[in-house]
XYZ file of C-alpha atoms in Angstrom:
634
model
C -9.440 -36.002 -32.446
C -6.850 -34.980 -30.288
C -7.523 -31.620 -28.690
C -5.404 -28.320 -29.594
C -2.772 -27.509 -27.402
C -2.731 -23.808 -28.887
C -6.050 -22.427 -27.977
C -5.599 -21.607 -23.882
C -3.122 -18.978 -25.085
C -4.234 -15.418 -24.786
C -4.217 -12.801 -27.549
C -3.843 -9.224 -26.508
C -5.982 -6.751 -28.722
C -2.590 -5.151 -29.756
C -0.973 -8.918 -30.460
C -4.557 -9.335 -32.430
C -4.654 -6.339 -34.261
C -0.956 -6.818 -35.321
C -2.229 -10.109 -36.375
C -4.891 -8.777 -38.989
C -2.575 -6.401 -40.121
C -0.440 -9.022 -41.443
C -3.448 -11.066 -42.386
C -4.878 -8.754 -44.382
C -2.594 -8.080 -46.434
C -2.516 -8.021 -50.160
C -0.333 -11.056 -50.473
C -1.842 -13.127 -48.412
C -5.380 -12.807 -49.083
C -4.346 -13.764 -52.353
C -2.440 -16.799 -51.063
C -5.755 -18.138 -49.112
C -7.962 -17.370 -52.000
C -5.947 -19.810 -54.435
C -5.050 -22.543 -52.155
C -7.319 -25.558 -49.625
C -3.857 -26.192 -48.276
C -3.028 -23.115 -46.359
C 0.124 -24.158 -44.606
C 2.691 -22.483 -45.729
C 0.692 -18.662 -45.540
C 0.601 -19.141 -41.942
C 4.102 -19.853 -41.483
C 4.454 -16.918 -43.507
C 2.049 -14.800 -41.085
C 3.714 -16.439 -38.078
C 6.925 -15.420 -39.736
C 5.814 -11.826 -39.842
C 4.295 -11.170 -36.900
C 7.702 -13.058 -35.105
C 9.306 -10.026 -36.700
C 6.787 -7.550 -35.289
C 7.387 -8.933 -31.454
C 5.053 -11.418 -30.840
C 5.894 -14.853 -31.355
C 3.242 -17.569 -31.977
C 2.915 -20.888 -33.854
C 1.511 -20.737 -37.146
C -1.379 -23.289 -35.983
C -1.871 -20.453 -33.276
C -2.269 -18.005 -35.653
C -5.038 -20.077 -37.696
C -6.942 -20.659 -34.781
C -6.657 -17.159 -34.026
C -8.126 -15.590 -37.314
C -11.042 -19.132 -37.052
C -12.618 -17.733 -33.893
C -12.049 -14.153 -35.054
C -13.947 -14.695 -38.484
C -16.584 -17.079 -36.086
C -16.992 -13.935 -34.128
C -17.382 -11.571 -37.234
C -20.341 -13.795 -38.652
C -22.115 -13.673 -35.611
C -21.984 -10.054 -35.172
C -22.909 -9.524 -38.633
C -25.796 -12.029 -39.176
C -27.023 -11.732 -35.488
C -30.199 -10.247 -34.401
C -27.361 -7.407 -32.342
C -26.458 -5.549 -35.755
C -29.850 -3.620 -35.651
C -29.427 -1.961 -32.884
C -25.921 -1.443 -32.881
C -24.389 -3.699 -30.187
C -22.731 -5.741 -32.491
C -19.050 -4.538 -31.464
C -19.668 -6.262 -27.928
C -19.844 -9.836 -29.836
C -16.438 -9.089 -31.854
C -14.617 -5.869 -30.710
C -12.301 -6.097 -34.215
C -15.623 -5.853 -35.915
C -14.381 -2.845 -38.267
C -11.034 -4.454 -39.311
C -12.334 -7.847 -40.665
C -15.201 -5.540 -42.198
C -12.563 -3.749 -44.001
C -10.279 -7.281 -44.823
C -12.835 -9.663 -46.043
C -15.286 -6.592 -48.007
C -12.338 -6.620 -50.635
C -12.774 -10.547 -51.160
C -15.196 -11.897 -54.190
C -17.915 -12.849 -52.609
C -18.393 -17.228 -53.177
C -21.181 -19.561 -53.057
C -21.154 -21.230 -49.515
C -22.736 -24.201 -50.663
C -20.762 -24.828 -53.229
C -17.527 -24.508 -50.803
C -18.782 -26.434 -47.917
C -19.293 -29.479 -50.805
C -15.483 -28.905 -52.165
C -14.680 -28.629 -49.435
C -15.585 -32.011 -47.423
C -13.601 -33.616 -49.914
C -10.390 -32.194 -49.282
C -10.339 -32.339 -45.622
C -8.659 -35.796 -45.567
C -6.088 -33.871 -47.308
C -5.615 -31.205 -44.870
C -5.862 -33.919 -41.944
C -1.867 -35.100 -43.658
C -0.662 -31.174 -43.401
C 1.367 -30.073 -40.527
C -1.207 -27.427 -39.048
C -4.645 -28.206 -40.076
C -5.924 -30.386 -37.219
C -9.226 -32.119 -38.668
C -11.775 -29.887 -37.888
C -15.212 -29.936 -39.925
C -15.884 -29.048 -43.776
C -16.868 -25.443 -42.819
C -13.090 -25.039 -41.360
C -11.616 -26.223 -45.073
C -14.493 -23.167 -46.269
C -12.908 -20.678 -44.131
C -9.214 -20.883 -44.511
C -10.405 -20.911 -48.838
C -12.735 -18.122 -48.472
C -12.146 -16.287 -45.614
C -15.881 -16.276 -44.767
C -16.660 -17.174 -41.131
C -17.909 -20.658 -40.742
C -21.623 -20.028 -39.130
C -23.830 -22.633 -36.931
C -25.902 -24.993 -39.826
C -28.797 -24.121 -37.740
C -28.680 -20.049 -38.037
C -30.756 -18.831 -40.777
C -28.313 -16.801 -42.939
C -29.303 -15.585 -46.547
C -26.497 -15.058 -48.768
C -26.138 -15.167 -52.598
C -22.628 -15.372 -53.988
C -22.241 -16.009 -57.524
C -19.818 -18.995 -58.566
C -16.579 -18.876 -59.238
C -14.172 -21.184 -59.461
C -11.363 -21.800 -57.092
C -8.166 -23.620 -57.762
C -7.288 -26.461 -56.222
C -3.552 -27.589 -55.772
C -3.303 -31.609 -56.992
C -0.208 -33.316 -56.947
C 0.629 -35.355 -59.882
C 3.105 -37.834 -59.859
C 4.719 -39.068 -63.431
C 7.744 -42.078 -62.525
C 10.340 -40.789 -60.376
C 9.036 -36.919 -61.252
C 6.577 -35.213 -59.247
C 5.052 -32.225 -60.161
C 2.108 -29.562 -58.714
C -0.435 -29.102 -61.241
C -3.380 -26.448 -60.422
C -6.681 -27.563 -61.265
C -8.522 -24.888 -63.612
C -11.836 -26.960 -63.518
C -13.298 -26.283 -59.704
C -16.203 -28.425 -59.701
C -14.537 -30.988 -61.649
C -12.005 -31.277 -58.762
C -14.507 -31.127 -56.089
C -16.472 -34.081 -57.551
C -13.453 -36.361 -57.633
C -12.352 -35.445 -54.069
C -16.130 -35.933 -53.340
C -15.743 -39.541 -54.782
C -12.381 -40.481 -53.455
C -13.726 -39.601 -49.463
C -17.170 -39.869 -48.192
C -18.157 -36.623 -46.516
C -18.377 -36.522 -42.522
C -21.512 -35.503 -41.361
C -21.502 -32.169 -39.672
C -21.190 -30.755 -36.520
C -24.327 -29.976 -34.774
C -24.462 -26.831 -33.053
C -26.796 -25.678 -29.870
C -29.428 -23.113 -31.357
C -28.791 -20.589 -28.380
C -30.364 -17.014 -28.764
C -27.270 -14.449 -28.750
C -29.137 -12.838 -25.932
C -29.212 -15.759 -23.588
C -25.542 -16.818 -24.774
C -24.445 -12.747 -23.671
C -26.931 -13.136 -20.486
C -24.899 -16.587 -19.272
C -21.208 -15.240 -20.379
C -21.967 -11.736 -17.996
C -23.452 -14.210 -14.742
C -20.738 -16.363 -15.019
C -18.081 -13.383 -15.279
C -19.906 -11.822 -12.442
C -20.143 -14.841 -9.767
C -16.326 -15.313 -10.945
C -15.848 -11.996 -9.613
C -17.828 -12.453 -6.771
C -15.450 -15.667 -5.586
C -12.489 -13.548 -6.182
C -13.070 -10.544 -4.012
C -14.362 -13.090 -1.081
C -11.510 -15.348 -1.685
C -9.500 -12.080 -1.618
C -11.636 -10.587 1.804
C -10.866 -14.101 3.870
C -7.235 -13.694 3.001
C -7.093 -10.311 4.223
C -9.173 -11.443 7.151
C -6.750 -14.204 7.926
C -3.769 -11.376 7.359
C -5.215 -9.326 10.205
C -5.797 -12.346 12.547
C -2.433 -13.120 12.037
C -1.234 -9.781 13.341
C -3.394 -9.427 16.088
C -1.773 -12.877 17.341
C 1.987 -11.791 16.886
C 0.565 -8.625 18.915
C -1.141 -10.478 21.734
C 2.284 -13.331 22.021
C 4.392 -9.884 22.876
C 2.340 -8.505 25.179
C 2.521 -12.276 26.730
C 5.340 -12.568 26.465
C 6.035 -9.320 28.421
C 3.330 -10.402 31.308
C 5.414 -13.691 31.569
C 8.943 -11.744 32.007
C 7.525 -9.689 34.293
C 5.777 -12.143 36.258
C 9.067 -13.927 36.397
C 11.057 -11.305 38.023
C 8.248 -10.748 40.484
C 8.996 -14.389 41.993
C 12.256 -13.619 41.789
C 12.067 -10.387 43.549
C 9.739 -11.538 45.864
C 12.335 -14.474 47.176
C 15.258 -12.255 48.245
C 15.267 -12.142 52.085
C 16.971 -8.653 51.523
C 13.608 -6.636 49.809
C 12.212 -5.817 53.294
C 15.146 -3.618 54.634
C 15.970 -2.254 51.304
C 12.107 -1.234 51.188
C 12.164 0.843 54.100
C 15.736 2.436 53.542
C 13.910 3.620 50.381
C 10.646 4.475 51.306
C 11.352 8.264 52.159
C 12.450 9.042 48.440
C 10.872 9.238 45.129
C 11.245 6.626 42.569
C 13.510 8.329 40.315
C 14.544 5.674 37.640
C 17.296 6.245 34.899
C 19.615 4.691 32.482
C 22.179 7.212 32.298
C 23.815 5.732 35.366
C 24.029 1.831 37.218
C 22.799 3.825 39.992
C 19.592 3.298 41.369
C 18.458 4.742 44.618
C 18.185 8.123 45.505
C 18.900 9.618 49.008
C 17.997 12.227 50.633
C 20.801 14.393 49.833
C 19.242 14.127 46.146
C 22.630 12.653 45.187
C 22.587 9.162 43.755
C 24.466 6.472 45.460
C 24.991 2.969 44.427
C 23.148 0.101 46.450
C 25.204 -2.364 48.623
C 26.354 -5.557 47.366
C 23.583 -7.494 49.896
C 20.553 -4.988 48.515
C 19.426 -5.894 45.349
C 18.509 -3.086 43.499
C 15.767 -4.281 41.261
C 13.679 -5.721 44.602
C 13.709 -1.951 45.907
C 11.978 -0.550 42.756
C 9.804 -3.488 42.328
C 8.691 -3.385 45.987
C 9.009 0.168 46.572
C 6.732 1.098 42.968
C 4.268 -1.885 43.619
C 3.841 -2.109 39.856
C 2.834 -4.901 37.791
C 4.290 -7.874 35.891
C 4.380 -5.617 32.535
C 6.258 -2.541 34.160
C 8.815 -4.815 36.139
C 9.977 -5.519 32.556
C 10.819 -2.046 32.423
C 12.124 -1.919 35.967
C 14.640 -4.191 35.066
C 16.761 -2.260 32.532
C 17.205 0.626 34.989
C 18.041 -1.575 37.919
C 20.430 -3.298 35.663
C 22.837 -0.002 34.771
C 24.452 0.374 31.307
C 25.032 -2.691 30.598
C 21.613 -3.664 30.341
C 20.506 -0.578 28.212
C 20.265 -2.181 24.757
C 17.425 -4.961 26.667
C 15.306 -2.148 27.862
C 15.266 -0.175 24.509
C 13.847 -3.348 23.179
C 11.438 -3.723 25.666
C 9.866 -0.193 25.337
C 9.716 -0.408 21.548
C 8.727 -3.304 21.408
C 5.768 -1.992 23.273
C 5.678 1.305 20.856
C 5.520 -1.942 17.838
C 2.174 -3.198 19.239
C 0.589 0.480 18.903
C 1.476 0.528 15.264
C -1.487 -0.282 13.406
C -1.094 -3.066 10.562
C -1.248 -1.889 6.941
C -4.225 -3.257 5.236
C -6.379 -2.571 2.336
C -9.770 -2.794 4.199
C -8.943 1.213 5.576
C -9.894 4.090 4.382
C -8.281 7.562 4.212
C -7.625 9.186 7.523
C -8.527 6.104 9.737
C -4.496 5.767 10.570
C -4.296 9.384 11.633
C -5.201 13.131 10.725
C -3.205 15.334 12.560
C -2.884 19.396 12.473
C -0.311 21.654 13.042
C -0.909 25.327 14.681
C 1.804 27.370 13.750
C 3.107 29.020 10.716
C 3.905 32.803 10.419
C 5.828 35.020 8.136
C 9.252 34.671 9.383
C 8.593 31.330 10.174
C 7.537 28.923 7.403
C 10.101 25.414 7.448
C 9.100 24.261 10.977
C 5.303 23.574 10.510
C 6.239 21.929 7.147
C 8.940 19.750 8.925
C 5.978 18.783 11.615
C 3.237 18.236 8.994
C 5.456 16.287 6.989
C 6.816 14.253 9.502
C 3.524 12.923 10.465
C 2.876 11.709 7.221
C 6.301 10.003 6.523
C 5.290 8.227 10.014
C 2.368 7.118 8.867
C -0.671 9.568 9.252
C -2.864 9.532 6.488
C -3.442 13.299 6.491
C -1.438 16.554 7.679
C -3.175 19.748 8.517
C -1.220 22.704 8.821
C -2.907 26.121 10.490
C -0.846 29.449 9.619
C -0.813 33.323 8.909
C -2.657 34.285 5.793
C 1.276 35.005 4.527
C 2.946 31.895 5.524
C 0.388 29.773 3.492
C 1.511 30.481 0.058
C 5.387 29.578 1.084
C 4.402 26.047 2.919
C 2.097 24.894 -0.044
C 5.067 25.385 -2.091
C 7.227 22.944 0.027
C 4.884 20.087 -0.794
C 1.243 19.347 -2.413
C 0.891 17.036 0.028
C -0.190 19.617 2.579
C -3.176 20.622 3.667
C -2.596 23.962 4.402
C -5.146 26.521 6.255
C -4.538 30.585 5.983
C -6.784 31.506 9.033
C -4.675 31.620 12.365
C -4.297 35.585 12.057
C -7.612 35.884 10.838
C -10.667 37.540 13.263
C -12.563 34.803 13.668
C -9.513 32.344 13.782
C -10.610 29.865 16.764
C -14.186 29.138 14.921
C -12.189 28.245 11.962
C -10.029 26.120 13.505
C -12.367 24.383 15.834
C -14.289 23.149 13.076
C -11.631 20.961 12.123
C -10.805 19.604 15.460
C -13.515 16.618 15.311
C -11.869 15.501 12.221
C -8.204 15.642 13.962
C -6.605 12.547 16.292
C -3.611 14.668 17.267
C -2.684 18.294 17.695
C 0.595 19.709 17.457
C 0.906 23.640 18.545
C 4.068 25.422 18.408
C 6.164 24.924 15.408
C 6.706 28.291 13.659
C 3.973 30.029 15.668
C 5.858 33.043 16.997
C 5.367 34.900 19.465
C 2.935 37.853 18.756
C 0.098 38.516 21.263
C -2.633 37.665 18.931
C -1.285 34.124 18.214
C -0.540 33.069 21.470
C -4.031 34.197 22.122
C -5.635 31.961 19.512
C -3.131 28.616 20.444
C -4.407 29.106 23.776
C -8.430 29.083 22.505
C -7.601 26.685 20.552
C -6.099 24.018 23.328
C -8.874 24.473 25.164
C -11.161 23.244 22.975
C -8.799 20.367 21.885
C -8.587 18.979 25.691
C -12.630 19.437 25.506
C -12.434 16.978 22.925
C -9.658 14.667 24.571
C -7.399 15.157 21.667
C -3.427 13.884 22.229
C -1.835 17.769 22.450
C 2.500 17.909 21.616
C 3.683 21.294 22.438
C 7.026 22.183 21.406
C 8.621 25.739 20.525
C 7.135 28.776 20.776
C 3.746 26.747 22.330
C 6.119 26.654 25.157
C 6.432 30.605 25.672
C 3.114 30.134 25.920
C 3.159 27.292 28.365
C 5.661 29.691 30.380
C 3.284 32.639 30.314
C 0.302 30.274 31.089
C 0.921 27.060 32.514
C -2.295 26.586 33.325
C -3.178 26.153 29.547
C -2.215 22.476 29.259
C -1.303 21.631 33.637
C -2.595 18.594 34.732
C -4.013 16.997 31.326
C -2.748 13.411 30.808
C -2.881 13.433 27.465
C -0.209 16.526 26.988
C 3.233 16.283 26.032
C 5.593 19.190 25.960
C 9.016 18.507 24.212
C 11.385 21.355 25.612
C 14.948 21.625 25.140
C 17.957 22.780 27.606
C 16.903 26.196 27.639
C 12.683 26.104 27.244
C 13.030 23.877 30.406
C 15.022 26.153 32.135
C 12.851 28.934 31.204
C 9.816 26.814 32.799
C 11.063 25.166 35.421
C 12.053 28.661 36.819
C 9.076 30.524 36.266
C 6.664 27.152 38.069
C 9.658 26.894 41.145
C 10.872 30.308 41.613
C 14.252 28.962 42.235
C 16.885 28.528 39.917
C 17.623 24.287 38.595
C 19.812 22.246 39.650
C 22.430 21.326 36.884
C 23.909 18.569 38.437
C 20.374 16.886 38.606
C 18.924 16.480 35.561
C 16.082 14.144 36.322
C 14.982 15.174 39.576
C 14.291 18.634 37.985
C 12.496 16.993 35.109
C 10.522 14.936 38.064
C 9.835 18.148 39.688
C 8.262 19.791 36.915
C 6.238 17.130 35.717
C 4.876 16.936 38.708
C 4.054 20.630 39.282
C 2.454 20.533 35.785
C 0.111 17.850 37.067
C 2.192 15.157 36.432
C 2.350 15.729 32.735
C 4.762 13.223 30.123
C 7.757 15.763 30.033
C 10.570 14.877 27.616
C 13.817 16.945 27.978
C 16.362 16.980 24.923
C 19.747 16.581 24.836
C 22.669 14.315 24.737
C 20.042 12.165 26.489
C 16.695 12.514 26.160
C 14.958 12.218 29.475
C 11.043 11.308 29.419
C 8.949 11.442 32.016
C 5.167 11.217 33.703
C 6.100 12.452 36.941
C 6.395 8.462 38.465
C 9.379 7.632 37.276
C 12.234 8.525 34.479
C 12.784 7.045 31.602
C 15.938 7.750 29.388
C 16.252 7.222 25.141
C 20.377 6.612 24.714
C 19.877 5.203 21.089
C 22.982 6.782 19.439
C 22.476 9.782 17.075
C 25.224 12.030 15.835
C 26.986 15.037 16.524
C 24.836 17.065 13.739
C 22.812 19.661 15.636
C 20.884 21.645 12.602
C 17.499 23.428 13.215
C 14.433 21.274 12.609
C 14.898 18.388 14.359
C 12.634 18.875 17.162
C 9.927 19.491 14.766
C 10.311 16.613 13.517
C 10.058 15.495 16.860
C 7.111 16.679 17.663
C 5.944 15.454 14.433
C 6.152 12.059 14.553
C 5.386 12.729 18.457
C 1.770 13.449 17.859
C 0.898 10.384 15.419
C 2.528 8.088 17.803
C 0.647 9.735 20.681
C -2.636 8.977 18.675
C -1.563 5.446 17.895
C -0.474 4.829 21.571
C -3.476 6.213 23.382
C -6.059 3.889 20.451
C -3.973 0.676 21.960
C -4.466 1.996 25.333
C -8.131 2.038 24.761
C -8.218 -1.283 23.058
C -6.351 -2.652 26.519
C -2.944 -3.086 24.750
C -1.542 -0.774 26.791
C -1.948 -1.484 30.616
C 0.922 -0.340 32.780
C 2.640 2.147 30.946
C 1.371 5.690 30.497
C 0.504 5.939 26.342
C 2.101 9.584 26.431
C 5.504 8.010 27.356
C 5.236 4.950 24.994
C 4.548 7.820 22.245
C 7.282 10.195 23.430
C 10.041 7.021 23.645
C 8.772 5.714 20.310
C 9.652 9.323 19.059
C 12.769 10.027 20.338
C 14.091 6.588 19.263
C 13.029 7.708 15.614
C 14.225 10.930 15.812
C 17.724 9.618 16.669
C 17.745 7.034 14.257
C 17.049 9.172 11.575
C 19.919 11.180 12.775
C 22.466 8.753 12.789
C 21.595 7.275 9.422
C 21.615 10.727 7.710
C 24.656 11.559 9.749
C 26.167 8.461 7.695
C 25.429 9.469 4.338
C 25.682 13.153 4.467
C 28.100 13.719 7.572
C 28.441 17.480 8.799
C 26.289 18.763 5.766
C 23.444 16.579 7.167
C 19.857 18.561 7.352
C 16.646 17.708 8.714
C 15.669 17.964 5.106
C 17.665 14.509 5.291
C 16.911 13.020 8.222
C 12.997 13.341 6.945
C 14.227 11.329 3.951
C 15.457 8.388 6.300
C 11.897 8.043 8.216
C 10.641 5.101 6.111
C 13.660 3.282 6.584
C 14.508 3.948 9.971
C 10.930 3.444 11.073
C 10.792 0.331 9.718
C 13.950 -0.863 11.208
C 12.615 -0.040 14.680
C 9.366 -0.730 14.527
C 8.904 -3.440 11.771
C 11.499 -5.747 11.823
């Protein structure tokens, strides 16, 4: 027997109960009750259910309602129905209870004999595939064929079934229904020997349910480890294109070492330089600094990138970096890809193996009545970077306003409350980044409790971004954040001034932008500084580094705190790869701070393109995703 092509297709219980709809029907029932030769009702229930959406074969369809009637029988007969778990056997249980109730109720034995004789019939028709009497039973009848070997008490009373024989009469033919049942059965009987049945395995229903739910479960089990080694091989897989950068990196840098190294001209350049400090920018192709503080460009016999190289005494990995400043503007595109692509290797990969909060949790302090849009813009910043969770700490009346911006938001009323630090600092084991400033104000009582609250966040050697009015504070107190390496204060033209003033005593020098951002690093205990402005310049109080990806002209309020935002979940990512020896020569504050500023521009300059001079920082929080993943991802 050649096997059925139709059974590997799947039924879905609304394609199945569509399917007994249309079975049961009136019509049909009546159809199958009159007729051994039941092709034609199945074309007319394919037909149907065609028109109802779902389009199967009629031989699909018979094989369907088979092992549904199959399952019916042994829910119904089975040693299950007792104690009510019949419905896990045959989950239609209650429709083909209420379809096949309605039928007269037939002598089996009497069926099974009519009906071995006119299965060589059915063997000619165009769907019935020669199965076994009991299959010529159940498309009569409608009763499910059951296992020869199950005890199953039944008594139907006889009646007698019509039986379609074709007659043919000389060139006529004609269908002539047989009113005589047993009659008709005996002659079909006589004209074909019966085949001898099918024997079935006598298999408890227990034992058949106890193998079907082990095998379902060790399928499961091969799955999810399947699935687990290809996550595994996923994560290798990243770690390698990780590890080939940073090699890459060591090789370039290694590379311009030897070169360095070979100029006969590094010696004298060396000492020419050695009175200065290594101020290093990209706003100019200068390089060296004299003593006059202005900057002057280096001869044509002094090579400019052996001075830093030999004057800094850095390694391979920094030389890299070395490199794009030495080179002037025209090199400035080279060392943007450089430092990001050392800001890509601190993003952690996206896989399903985290949990919640393992990619960052960071908390905002700030939040008051008059202002409520700049801790949202910080909170919700960090999470369009890719923090898992965003904690914002505010004034009991500022709560209600930024929990209305977004439920995203975990929002905390307790920074004017009494006992405000001890609410806070019960948090700060759960936090990996702390961001004080946006919104805060400037009252006495909250610069009091940012304060208390810094200084048990550097206890805890928690990445700290201070922007805003957490650099009043700064100003009033330097001492509140001077000299710990894992601070970063984002001022802008006139916060710097402010500071740099009241740490010098001396009014800056505006033609000198990045020796007075050197200075004040370093009186701050060489802390990563990062000035904004038409450049943003970023530094650790060794050298100066300077972002020039283009932005726009749009200058709305918010944008720092998005900033500082993003600042403090790169600043968690970048000091993790640090401690996992990713990070080697660069200080993790300025990877985070140059990863930052790059976003924050690029978000500028693709809202700037959509929206032009309406642009908000509402929109430029809306171009994160995107512009993160252009910088970071591709």
């Amino acid at each position: 027997m050649q096997a059925n092509t139709t059974r590997g297709f799947l039924w879905s219980d609304v394609e199945t109960r569509t399917l007994l709809n249309i079975w049961g029907e009136q019509d049909i029932q009546t159809a199958l009750d009159g007729n051994f030769r039941n092709s034609f009702v199945y074309r007319d229930v394919s037909r149907r259910l065609g028109a109802m959406g779902f389009e199967r074969t009629p031989e699909q369809c018979r094989v369907r309602i088979k092992s549904l009637k199959r399952q019916y029988l042994l829910a119904k007969e089975g040693n299950l129905r007792n104690n009510g778990q019949y419905h896990k056997i045959c989950k239609f249980y209650d429709t083909m209870e209420r379809i096949l109730s309605n039928r007269p109720a037939l002598d089996p034995q009497e069926l099974i004999d009519s009906g071995a004789g006119g299965e060589e019939e059915a063997v000619d028709g165009l769907e019935e595939d020669g199965e076994d009497v009991q299959d010529g039973y159940s498309e009569s009848t409608g009763e499910c064929p059951y296992p020869a070997e199950t005890e199953v008490k039944l008594e139907y009373p006889t009646v007698p079934i019509p039986i379609p024989v074709k007659v043919t009469v000389g060139n006529n033919s004609a269908s002539v229904r047989s009113h005589n049942t047993s009659q008709s059965a005996g002659n079909l009987s006589a004209r074909t020997p019966k085949r001898p049945r099918k024997r079935r395995a006598n298999f408890p229903m227990e034992k058949l349910m106890e193998q079907f739910l082990e095998q379902s479960a060790q399928a499961e089990d091969s799955f999810y480890r399947i699935e687990e080694q290809r996550l595994q091989a996923e994560d290798r897989r990243r770690e390698a294109e990780h590890a080939r950068e940073l090699h890459m990196l060591q090789m370039l840098g290694q590379m311009f070492s030897s070169i360095s190294s070979a100029r006969p001209s590094s010696a004298a350049a060396t000492s020419k330089a050695a009175a200065r400090p290594p101020v290093i920018s990209s706003a100019s192709p200068s390089c060296t600094r004299g003593p006059s503080t202005h900057l002057r460009r280096p001869s044509p016999q002094t090579d400019c990138f052996t001075q830093q190289s030999q004057l800094l005494n850095t390694d391979p990995q920094a030389l890299v970096f070395e490199r794009y400043y030495s080179s002037g503007s025209t090199s400035h595109r080279g060392m943007d890809e450089d430092i990001l692509s050392l800001v890509k290797s601190t993003v952690p990969p996206l896989t399903s193996k985290k949990h919640k909060g393992q990619d960052g949790r960071i908390g905002i302090i700030g939040g008051c009545q008059d202002y409520t849009g700049a801790p949202y813009f910080a909170a919700i910043s960090a999470l369009k970077v890719g923090a898992d969770l965003s904690h914002v700490f505010c004034t009991k009346d500022a709560a209600t306003v930024i929990k209305s911006y977004s439920p995203e938001l975990i929002v905390h009323p307790v920074l004017d409350s009494p006992n405000a630090v001890e609410e806070i600092e019960k948090w700060l084991p759960r936090l990996h980044g702390l961001v004080v400033g946006p919104g805060l104000g400037r009252e006495d009582l909250l610069l009091k409790t940012a304060k208390e609250v810094i200084e048990k966040s550097k206890a805890r050697d928690i990445p700290i971004v201070i922007d805003a009015d957490g650099l009043w504070l700064v100003t009033q107190q330097p001492s509140v954040i001077q000299g710990y390496q894992k601070g970063i204060l984002t001022p802008n033209f006139m916060e710097f001034t402010r500071l740099y003033e009241a740490l010098h005593h001396e009014p800056m020098d505006s033609n000198d932008y990045q020796r007075s951002v050197l200075q004040l690093s370093v009186a701050m205990g060489n802390l990563t500084l990062v000035l904004k402005g038409e450049q943003d310049l970023i530094t650790d109080g060794n050298k100066v580094y300077s972002c020039n990806l283009e932005g726009s002209g749009r200058r709305c309020g918010g944008q720092g705190d998005l900033l500082s935002g993003s600042m403090g979940v790169l600043a968690h990512w970048a000091h993790a790869a640090s401690t996992a020896g990713m990070i080697r020569s660069m200080n993790p504050s300025v990877v985070a701070a140059f990863g930052a500023c790059s976003l924050t521009r690029q978000c500028n300059s693709q809202a700037f393109q959509r929206h032009g001079r309406s642009t908000t920082t509402t929109d430029m929080i809306q171009e994160i995703g995107s512009a993160f993943k252009r910088l970071f991802e591709s």
